[in-house]
Amino acid sequence: MTEIAIAFDVPGLDDALALDEQLGAGPEYAKVGLELFTAAGPEVVRALKARGRRVFLDLKLHDIPNTVKRAAASAARLGADLLTVHALGGAPMVAAAVEGARGGNTRVVAVTILTSFDAFSLPPGMSHPFHGMIVIPQLAEMAIGAGAHGIVCAARDLPFVQQFCRKPLFAVTPGIRPAGAPAHDQIRVSTVTEAVQLGSSLLVLGRPVTGAPDPGAALAAARAERDAAFAPA
Ligand code: C5P
């Protein structure tokens, strides 16, 4: 069954706890990203864990292997269930993150290419056919080979990644939008139904839920869409 992570992209601890209350038992993970962690730090992770949440610590680490290893060890001590690193940091860096997290229950997942990125995100001359489905599967294969538990990519990248990696993958897919909803800064977006059908393991939903007048109801709608996508035709 595809699980759901809600991006707790809010300014502080109190907002995070209020959102947690509004969402109830709905999401399988609370995703703590750069905004919230920069403001509220480890305390917010401890607070969400104390409420029984699984925490997806989305810090997208990208530094030299030693630094990333030590940060991953800190995340593991903190009790993060999932931790992101950038695959573009290279195989030694991904391996260092996995090594650092060893001993805890933290699973490292590697971001391939951001869902806000496409071939036009770099100036002409620097642009690369990222969108040409070449780099994303290769980064996924490299990260898995370096010991990552899974990868992060757009749902629409998954068929190419699965073909290339030729084994079942734990695949995290952000950029999820209800049909017709604004994409915001995301580019490579998919609906809940599409992402489930393309084989996503974990859907990341942010603004479509947290920006809704009733986040609990928006999450319930996403869960219903997820469940319907699984139902036999
Ligand atoms: O609001 P929205 O649904 O676009 O939020 C997506 C969340 O997923 C954000 O917290 C963003 O940082 C995160 N994310 C992403 N693309 C990735 C990895 C994580 O959008 N490749």
PDB file of N, CA and C in Angstrom, residues 1-59:
ATOM      1  N   MET A   1       0.845  -1.215   0.000  1.00  0.00           N
ATOM      2  CA  MET A   1       0.000   0.000   0.000  1.00  0.00           C
ATOM      3  C   MET A   1       0.872   1.253   0.000  1.00  0.00           C
ATOM      4  N   THR A   2       0.571   2.154  -0.859  1.00  0.00           N
ATOM      5  CA  THR A   2       1.283   3.433  -0.884  1.00  0.00           C
ATOM      6  C   THR A   2       0.933   4.241   0.368  1.00  0.00           C
ATOM      7  N   GLU A   3       1.962   4.764   1.034  1.00  0.00           N
ATOM      8  CA  GLU A   3       1.717   5.556   2.238  1.00  0.00           C
ATOM      9  C   GLU A   3       1.751   7.061   1.898  1.00  0.00           C
ATOM     10  N   ILE A   4       1.348   7.851   2.880  1.00  0.00           N
ATOM     11  CA  ILE A   4       1.288   9.311   2.663  1.00  0.00           C
ATOM     12  C   ILE A   4       2.116  10.030   3.725  1.00  0.00           C
ATOM     13  N   ALA A   5       2.983  10.936   3.253  1.00  0.00           N
ATOM     14  CA  ALA A   5       3.709  11.847   4.154  1.00  0.00           C
ATOM     15  C   ALA A   5       3.161  13.242   3.927  1.00  0.00           C
ATOM     16  N   ILE A   6       2.878  13.925   5.017  1.00  0.00           N
ATOM     17  CA  ILE A   6       2.467  15.330   4.895  1.00  0.00           C
ATOM     18  C   ILE A   6       3.661  16.211   5.213  1.00  0.00           C
ATOM     19  N   ALA A   7       3.939  17.155   4.304  1.00  0.00           N
ATOM     20  CA  ALA A   7       5.044  18.089   4.508  1.00  0.00           C
ATOM     21  C   ALA A   7       4.614  19.138   5.525  1.00  0.00           C
ATOM     22  N   PHE A   8       5.206  19.073   6.710  1.00  0.00           N
ATOM     23  CA  PHE A   8       4.919  20.056   7.763  1.00  0.00           C
ATOM     24  C   PHE A   8       5.750  21.309   7.472  1.00  0.00           C
ATOM     25  N   ASP A   9       5.438  21.965   6.355  1.00  0.00           N
ATOM     26  CA  ASP A   9       6.168  23.179   5.973  1.00  0.00           C
ATOM     27  C   ASP A   9       5.495  24.376   6.637  1.00  0.00           C
ATOM     28  N   VAL A  10       5.768  24.513   7.926  1.00  0.00           N
ATOM     29  CA  VAL A  10       5.178  25.572   8.751  1.00  0.00           C
ATOM     30  C   VAL A  10       6.315  26.263   9.507  1.00  0.00           C
ATOM     31  N   PRO A  11       6.044  27.483  10.047  1.00  0.00           N
ATOM     32  CA  PRO A  11       7.159  28.271  10.595  1.00  0.00           C
ATOM     33  C   PRO A  11       7.709  27.846  11.948  1.00  0.00           C
ATOM     34  N   GLY A  12       6.961  27.083  12.735  1.00  0.00           N
ATOM     35  CA  GLY A  12       7.500  26.805  14.076  1.00  0.00           C
ATOM     36  C   GLY A  12       6.830  25.630  14.751  1.00  0.00           C
ATOM     37  N   LEU A  13       7.307  25.363  15.959  1.00  0.00           N
ATOM     38  CA  LEU A  13       6.844  24.205  16.732  1.00  0.00           C
ATOM     39  C   LEU A  13       5.339  24.243  16.980  1.00  0.00           C
ATOM     40  N   ASP A  14       4.826  25.396  17.409  1.00  0.00           N
ATOM     41  CA  ASP A  14       3.398  25.478  17.724  1.00  0.00           C
ATOM     42  C   ASP A  14       2.543  25.202  16.490  1.00  0.00           C
ATOM     43  N   ASP A  15       2.990  25.753  15.340  1.00  0.00           N
ATOM     44  CA  ASP A  15       2.236  25.518  14.097  1.00  0.00           C
ATOM     45  C   ASP A  15       2.263  24.031  13.750  1.00  0.00           C
ATOM     46  N   ALA A  16       3.416  23.406  13.986  1.00  0.00           N
ATOM     47  CA  ALA A  16       3.547  21.978  13.666  1.00  0.00           C
ATOM     48  C   ALA A  16       2.614  21.148  14.540  1.00  0.00           C
ATOM     49  N   LEU A  17       2.561  21.488  15.815  1.00  0.00           N
ATOM     50  CA  LEU A  17       1.704  20.726  16.726  1.00  0.00           C
ATOM     51  C   LEU A  17       0.228  20.967  16.413  1.00  0.00           C
ATOM     52  N   ALA A  18      -0.090  22.200  15.991  1.00  0.00           N
ATOM     53  CA  ALA A  18      -1.481  22.496  15.605  1.00  0.00           C
ATOM     54  C   ALA A  18      -1.856  21.705  14.351  1.00  0.00           C
ATOM     55  N   LEU A  19      -0.937  21.649  13.392  1.00  0.00           N
ATOM     56  CA  LEU A  19      -1.215  20.888  12.161  1.00  0.00           C
ATOM     57  C   LEU A  19      -1.376  19.402  12.482  1.00  0.00           C
ATOM     58  N   ASP A  20      -0.508  18.917  13.358  1.00  0.00           N
ATOM     59  CA  ASP A  20      -0.569  17.517  13.769  1.00  0.00           C
ATOM     60  C   ASP A  20      -1.951  17.193  14.341  1.00  0.00           C
ATOM     61  N   GLU A  21      -2.458  18.125  15.141  1.00  0.00           N
ATOM     62  CA  GLU A  21      -3.785  17.966  15.748  1.00  0.00           C
ATOM     63  C   GLU A  21      -4.862  17.922  14.661  1.00  0.00           C
ATOM     64  N   GLN A  22      -4.757  18.835  13.687  1.00  0.00           N
ATOM     65  CA  GLN A  22      -5.771  18.909  12.629  1.00  0.00           C
ATOM     66  C   GLN A  22      -5.783  17.649  11.766  1.00  0.00           C
ATOM     67  N   LEU A  23      -4.606  17.053  11.590  1.00  0.00           N
ATOM     68  CA  LEU A  23      -4.519  15.906  10.681  1.00  0.00           C
ATOM     69  C   LEU A  23      -4.990  14.616  11.335  1.00  0.00           C
ATOM     70  N   GLY A  24      -4.928  14.561  12.652  1.00  0.00           N
ATOM     71  CA  GLY A  24      -5.354  13.342  13.336  1.00  0.00           C
ATOM     72  C   GLY A  24      -4.489  12.160  12.926  1.00  0.00           C
ATOM     73  N   ALA A  25      -5.116  10.989  12.877  1.00  0.00           N
ATOM     74  CA  ALA A  25      -4.342   9.767  12.628  1.00  0.00           C
ATOM     75  C   ALA A  25      -3.991   9.605  11.150  1.00  0.00           C
ATOM     76  N   GLY A  26      -4.437  10.519  10.300  1.00  0.00           N
ATOM     77  CA  GLY A  26      -4.355  10.367   8.839  1.00  0.00           C
ATOM     78  C   GLY A  26      -3.022  10.038   8.203  1.00  0.00           C
ATOM     79  N   PRO A  27      -1.980  10.841   8.390  1.00  0.00           N
ATOM     80  CA  PRO A  27      -0.778  10.598   7.593  1.00  0.00           C
ATOM     81  C   PRO A  27       0.129   9.534   8.209  1.00  0.00           C
ATOM     82  N   GLU A  28       0.782   8.789   7.358  1.00  0.00           N
ATOM     83  CA  GLU A  28       1.690   7.762   7.878  1.00  0.00           C
ATOM     84  C   GLU A  28       3.026   8.378   8.320  1.00  0.00           C
ATOM     85  N   TYR A  29       3.382   9.539   7.759  1.00  0.00           N
ATOM     86  CA  TYR A  29       4.615  10.243   8.156  1.00  0.00           C
ATOM     87  C   TYR A  29       4.343  11.741   8.273  1.00  0.00           C
ATOM     88  N   ALA A  30       5.036  12.380   9.230  1.00  0.00           N
ATOM     89  CA  ALA A  30       5.132  13.835   9.256  1.00  0.00           C
ATOM     90  C   ALA A  30       6.500  14.180   8.674  1.00  0.00           C
ATOM     91  N   LYS A  31       6.493  14.982   7.615  1.00  0.00           N
ATOM     92  CA  LYS A  31       7.776  15.340   6.999  1.00  0.00           C
ATOM     93  C   LYS A  31       8.230  16.692   7.545  1.00  0.00           C
ATOM     94  N   VAL A  32       9.382  16.677   8.193  1.00  0.00           N
ATOM     95  CA  VAL A  32       9.975  17.906   8.728  1.00  0.00           C
ATOM     96  C   VAL A  32      11.061  18.328   7.747  1.00  0.00           C
ATOM     97  N   GLY A  33      10.873  19.508   7.163  1.00  0.00           N
ATOM     98  CA  GLY A  33      11.817  19.965   6.153  1.00  0.00           C
ATOM     99  C   GLY A  33      12.613  21.165   6.633  1.00  0.00           C
ATOM    100  N   LEU A  34      13.190  21.865   5.680  1.00  0.00           N
ATOM    101  CA  LEU A  34      14.160  22.919   6.008  1.00  0.00           C
ATOM    102  C   LEU A  34      13.546  24.064   6.795  1.00  0.00           C
ATOM    103  N   GLU A  35      12.356  24.488   6.420  1.00  0.00           N
ATOM    104  CA  GLU A  35      11.740  25.629   7.116  1.00  0.00           C
ATOM    105  C   GLU A  35      11.535  25.316   8.599  1.00  0.00           C
ATOM    106  N   LEU A  36      10.876  24.195   8.870  1.00  0.00           N
ATOM    107  CA  LEU A  36      10.522  23.857  10.248  1.00  0.00           C
ATOM    108  C   LEU A  36      11.758  23.466  11.060  1.00  0.00           C
ATOM    109  N   PHE A  37      12.669  22.711  10.445  1.00  0.00           N
ATOM    110  CA  PHE A  37      13.832  22.269  11.220  1.00  0.00           C
ATOM    111  C   PHE A  37      14.752  23.447  11.539  1.00  0.00           C
ATOM    112  N   THR A  38      14.857  24.377  10.603  1.00  0.00           N
ATOM    113  CA  THR A  38      15.694  25.552  10.860  1.00  0.00           C
ATOM    114  C   THR A  38      15.116  26.381  12.005  1.00  0.00           C
ATOM    115  N   ALA A  39      13.795  26.412  12.088  1.00  0.00           N
ATOM    116  CA  ALA A  39      13.157  27.204  13.144  1.00  0.00           C
ATOM    117  C   ALA A  39      13.083  26.462  14.472  1.00  0.00           C
ATOM    118  N   ALA A  40      12.718  25.201  14.421  1.00  0.00           N
ATOM    119  CA  ALA A  40      12.364  24.506  15.668  1.00  0.00           C
ATOM    120  C   ALA A  40      13.342  23.388  16.039  1.00  0.00           C
ATOM    121  N   GLY A  41      14.199  22.998  15.109  1.00  0.00           N
ATOM    122  CA  GLY A  41      15.279  22.063  15.409  1.00  0.00           C
ATOM    123  C   GLY A  41      14.820  20.700  15.905  1.00  0.00           C
ATOM    124  N   PRO A  42      15.728  20.010  16.608  1.00  0.00           N
ATOM    125  CA  PRO A  42      15.447  18.640  17.055  1.00  0.00           C
ATOM    126  C   PRO A  42      14.202  18.537  17.929  1.00  0.00           C
ATOM    127  N   GLU A  43      13.861  19.644  18.621  1.00  0.00           N
ATOM    128  CA  GLU A  43      12.717  19.595  19.533  1.00  0.00           C
ATOM    129  C   GLU A  43      11.427  19.205  18.811  1.00  0.00           C
ATOM    130  N   VAL A  44      11.284  19.687  17.579  1.00  0.00           N
ATOM    131  CA  VAL A  44      10.041  19.389  16.862  1.00  0.00           C
ATOM    132  C   VAL A  44       9.998  17.910  16.487  1.00  0.00           C
ATOM    133  N   VAL A  45      11.163  17.360  16.175  1.00  0.00           N
ATOM    134  CA  VAL A  45      11.204  15.921  15.850  1.00  0.00           C
ATOM    135  C   VAL A  45      10.822  15.125  17.096  1.00  0.00           C
ATOM    136  N   ARG A  46      11.404  15.492  18.229  1.00  0.00           N
ATOM    137  CA  ARG A  46      11.096  14.773  19.485  1.00  0.00           C
ATOM    138  C   ARG A  46       9.615  14.903  19.819  1.00  0.00           C
ATOM    139  N   ALA A  47       9.066  16.113  19.609  1.00  0.00           N
ATOM    140  CA  ALA A  47       7.654  16.336  19.960  1.00  0.00           C
ATOM    141  C   ALA A  47       6.739  15.489  19.080  1.00  0.00           C
ATOM    142  N   LEU A  48       7.043  15.421  17.785  1.00  0.00           N
ATOM    143  CA  LEU A  48       6.191  14.629  16.887  1.00  0.00           C
ATOM    144  C   LEU A  48       6.340  13.140  17.183  1.00  0.00           C
ATOM    145  N   LYS A  49       7.571  12.722  17.475  1.00  0.00           N
ATOM    146  CA  LYS A  49       7.793  11.310  17.832  1.00  0.00           C
ATOM    147  C   LYS A  49       7.029  10.971  19.113  1.00  0.00           C
ATOM    148  N   ALA A  50       7.044  11.907  20.060  1.00  0.00           N
ATOM    149  CA  ALA A  50       6.355  11.663  21.330  1.00  0.00           C
ATOM    150  C   ALA A  50       4.853  11.508  21.115  1.00  0.00           C
ATOM    151  N   ARG A  51       4.346  12.096  20.019  1.00  0.00           N
ATOM    152  CA  ARG A  51       2.918  11.945  19.694  1.00  0.00           C
ATOM    153  C   ARG A  51       2.659  10.707  18.841  1.00  0.00           C
ATOM    154  N   GLY A  52       3.697   9.909  18.662  1.00  0.00           N
ATOM    155  CA  GLY A  52       3.511   8.648  17.943  1.00  0.00           C
ATOM    156  C   GLY A  52       3.674   8.757  16.443  1.00  0.00           C
ATOM    157  N   ARG A  53       4.147   9.895  15.949  1.00  0.00           N
ATOM    158  CA  ARG A  53       4.342  10.056  14.512  1.00  0.00           C
ATOM    159  C   ARG A  53       5.651   9.408  14.056  1.00  0.00           C
ATOM    160  N   ARG A  54       5.631   8.860  12.862  1.00  0.00           N
ATOM    161  CA  ARG A  54       6.889   8.546  12.199  1.00  0.00           C
ATOM    162  C   ARG A  54       7.376   9.840  11.531  1.00  0.00           C
ATOM    163  N   VAL A  55       8.644  10.151  11.700  1.00  0.00           N
ATOM    164  CA  VAL A  55       9.154  11.428  11.188  1.00  0.00           C
ATOM    165  C   VAL A  55      10.095  11.203  10.002  1.00  0.00           C
ATOM    166  N   PHE A  56       9.784  11.934   8.957  1.00  0.00           N
ATOM    167  CA  PHE A  56      10.569  11.935   7.725  1.00  0.00           C
ATOM    168  C   PHE A  56      11.360  13.252   7.772  1.00  0.00           C
ATOM    169  N   LEU A  57      12.643  13.148   8.042  1.00  0.00           N
ATOM    170  CA  LEU A  57      13.488  14.340   8.181  1.00  0.00           C
ATOM    171  C   LEU A  57      14.081  14.673   6.809  1.00  0.00           C
ATOM    172  N   ASP A  58      13.488  15.690   6.194  1.00  0.00           N
ATOM    173  CA  ASP A  58      13.821  16.002   4.790  1.00  0.00           C
ATOM    174  C   ASP A  58      14.829  17.146   4.745  1.00  0.00           C
ATOM    175  N   LEU A  59      16.072  16.830   5.087  1.00  0.00           N
ATOM    176  CA  LEU A  59      17.113  17.867   5.118  1.00  0.00           C
ATOM    177  C   LEU A  59      17.931  17.893   3.833  1.00  0.00           C
TER     178      LEU A  59
END
